[in-house]
């Protein structure tokens, strides 16, 4: 079955940076769009960013645009999220999620990782 | 952005009962690009329903989805103990993908 394993979370000060990774296995990674979705403590789900199968097109929520960068290395089957200028409101569990299509358009998220916790605090 | 409103916020029922969860969109969701997810404490969300009414792989047939346009429903016909969780609807018709705020299904 599809496996997605996130890493890279931790405690960071406001204004700091962090890079999350999501290692994918048991499917042809380059054939599918991927996204990051976050969940603040005790809150609901918020889509953060997405990237198509090739990595050539990326999408961002307004709340992170200009601060976060999504990328992927299809040779390593790994998705990344570079997070800069972090704020307290970025504190959340970050999940990577797989789309059912190459472009991600008109596709739900059919598999999710277990998440990695990012805490932004001084 | 399409805003999704779920109701009720909390639903208290007993095992064996029928659960009906609602998701209302601020504008029409084309081609029923609406999904439902289940999330248990400490776990990732799991896809239950896509295309408003199609069950994802391995999802029991007691889960069913219906609706179109702006009004969608998730029905659990006979609640099992493992069904008590939080349920989210999500639209994937337009960007940004948006989720409802969730309905917590708790044991009465």
mmCIF file with all atom_site columns, N, CA and C in Angstrom, chain A residues 6-12 18-21 83 94 116-119:
data_model
loop_
_atom_site.group_PDB
_atom_site.id
_atom_site.type_symbol
_atom_site.label_atom_id
_atom_site.label_alt_id
_atom_site.label_comp_id
_atom_site.label_asym_id
_atom_site.label_entity_id
_atom_site.label_seq_id
_atom_site.pdbx_PDB_ins_code
_atom_site.Cartn_x
_atom_site.Cartn_y
_atom_site.Cartn_z
_atom_site.occupancy
_atom_site.B_iso_or_equiv
_atom_site.pdbx_formal_charge
_atom_site.auth_seq_id
_atom_site.auth_comp_id
_atom_site.auth_asym_id
_atom_site.auth_atom_id
_atom_site.pdbx_PDB_model_num
ATOM 1  N N  . UNK A 1 6   ? 6.412  11.694 6.752  1.00 0.00 ? 6   UNK A N  1
ATOM 2  C CA . UNK A 1 6   ? 6.915  13.055 6.918  1.00 0.00 ? 6   UNK A CA 1
ATOM 3  C C  . UNK A 1 6   ? 8.014  13.118 7.968  1.00 0.00 ? 6   UNK A C  1
ATOM 4  N N  . UNK A 1 7   ? 8.883  14.107 7.822  1.00 0.00 ? 7   UNK A N  1
ATOM 5  C CA . UNK A 1 7   ? 9.927  14.364 8.812  1.00 0.00 ? 7   UNK A CA 1
ATOM 6  C C  . UNK A 1 7   ? 10.316 15.832 8.731  1.00 0.00 ? 7   UNK A C  1
ATOM 7  N N  . UNK A 1 8   ? 11.085 16.275 9.717  1.00 0.00 ? 8   UNK A N  1
ATOM 8  C CA . UNK A 1 8   ? 11.621 17.626 9.686  1.00 0.00 ? 8   UNK A CA 1
ATOM 9  C C  . UNK A 1 8   ? 10.936 18.618 10.601 1.00 0.00 ? 8   UNK A C  1
ATOM 10 N N  . UNK A 1 9   ? 9.858  18.203 11.248 1.00 0.00 ? 9   UNK A N  1
ATOM 11 C CA . UNK A 1 9   ? 9.184  19.115 12.152 1.00 0.00 ? 9   UNK A CA 1
ATOM 12 C C  . UNK A 1 9   ? 9.985  19.369 13.411 1.00 0.00 ? 9   UNK A C  1
ATOM 13 N N  . UNK A 1 10  ? 9.535  20.336 14.199 1.00 0.00 ? 10  UNK A N  1
ATOM 14 C CA . UNK A 1 10  ? 10.224 20.640 15.446 1.00 0.00 ? 10  UNK A CA 1
ATOM 15 C C  . UNK A 1 10  ? 9.858  22.020 15.948 1.00 0.00 ? 10  UNK A C  1
ATOM 16 N N  . UNK A 1 11  ? 10.614 22.460 16.950 1.00 0.00 ? 11  UNK A N  1
ATOM 17 C CA . UNK A 1 11  ? 10.393 23.772 17.552 1.00 0.00 ? 11  UNK A CA 1
ATOM 18 C C  . UNK A 1 11  ? 11.299 24.794 16.874 1.00 0.00 ? 11  UNK A C  1
ATOM 19 N N  . UNK A 1 12  ? 10.722 25.913 16.461 1.00 0.00 ? 12  UNK A N  1
ATOM 20 C CA . UNK A 1 12  ? 11.484 26.971 15.798 1.00 0.00 ? 12  UNK A CA 1
ATOM 21 C C  . UNK A 1 12  ? 10.979 28.312 16.307 1.00 0.00 ? 12  UNK A C  1
ATOM 22 N N  . UNK A 1 18  ? 12.354 26.251 8.463  1.00 0.00 ? 18  UNK A N  1
ATOM 23 C CA . UNK A 1 18  ? 12.321 24.810 8.660  1.00 0.00 ? 18  UNK A CA 1
ATOM 24 C C  . UNK A 1 18  ? 12.031 24.183 7.300  1.00 0.00 ? 18  UNK A C  1
ATOM 25 N N  . UNK A 1 19  ? 12.584 23.000 7.055  1.00 0.00 ? 19  UNK A N  1
ATOM 26 C CA . UNK A 1 19  ? 12.263 22.275 5.834  1.00 0.00 ? 19  UNK A CA 1
ATOM 27 C C  . UNK A 1 19  ? 11.672 20.923 6.189  1.00 0.00 ? 19  UNK A C  1
ATOM 28 N N  . UNK A 1 20  ? 10.473 20.690 5.696  1.00 0.00 ? 20  UNK A N  1
ATOM 29 C CA . UNK A 1 20  ? 9.816  19.406 5.888  1.00 0.00 ? 20  UNK A CA 1
ATOM 30 C C  . UNK A 1 20  ? 10.068 18.511 4.681  1.00 0.00 ? 20  UNK A C  1
ATOM 31 N N  . UNK A 1 21  ? 10.106 17.213 4.943  1.00 0.00 ? 21  UNK A N  1
ATOM 32 C CA . UNK A 1 21  ? 10.251 16.222 3.878  1.00 0.00 ? 21  UNK A CA 1
ATOM 33 C C  . UNK A 1 21  ? 9.141  15.197 3.994  1.00 0.00 ? 21  UNK A C  1
ATOM 34 N N  . UNK A 1 83  ? 9.901  26.261 4.671  1.00 0.00 ? 83  UNK A N  1
ATOM 35 C CA . UNK A 1 83  ? 9.087  27.245 5.380  1.00 0.00 ? 83  UNK A CA 1
ATOM 36 C C  . UNK A 1 83  ? 9.988  28.327 5.958  1.00 0.00 ? 83  UNK A C  1
ATOM 37 N N  . UNK A 1 94  ? 1.713  19.075 10.075 1.00 0.00 ? 94  UNK A N  1
ATOM 38 C CA . UNK A 1 94  ? 1.756  19.190 8.614  1.00 0.00 ? 94  UNK A CA 1
ATOM 39 C C  . UNK A 1 94  ? 1.700  17.787 8.012  1.00 0.00 ? 94  UNK A C  1
ATOM 40 N N  . UNK A 1 116 ? 3.806  15.656 10.697 1.00 0.00 ? 116 UNK A N  1
ATOM 41 C CA . UNK A 1 116 ? 4.936  16.082 11.510 1.00 0.00 ? 116 UNK A CA 1
ATOM 42 C C  . UNK A 1 116 ? 4.571  17.427 12.145 1.00 0.00 ? 116 UNK A C  1
ATOM 43 N N  . UNK A 1 117 ? 4.869  17.563 13.425 1.00 0.00 ? 117 UNK A N  1
ATOM 44 C CA . UNK A 1 117 ? 4.443  18.742 14.183 1.00 0.00 ? 117 UNK A CA 1
ATOM 45 C C  . UNK A 1 117 ? 5.474  19.858 14.070 1.00 0.00 ? 117 UNK A C  1
ATOM 46 N N  . UNK A 1 118 ? 4.993  21.033 13.695 1.00 0.00 ? 118 UNK A N  1
ATOM 47 C CA . UNK A 1 118 ? 5.814  22.230 13.668 1.00 0.00 ? 118 UNK A CA 1
ATOM 48 C C  . UNK A 1 118 ? 5.288  23.185 14.746 1.00 0.00 ? 118 UNK A C  1
ATOM 49 N N  . UNK A 1 119 ? 6.165  23.590 15.646 1.00 0.00 ? 119 UNK A N  1
ATOM 50 C CA . UNK A 1 119 ? 5.790  24.527 16.709 1.00 0.00 ? 119 UNK A CA 1
ATOM 51 C C  . UNK A 1 119 ? 6.633  25.783 16.560 1.00 0.00 ? 119 UNK A C  1
#
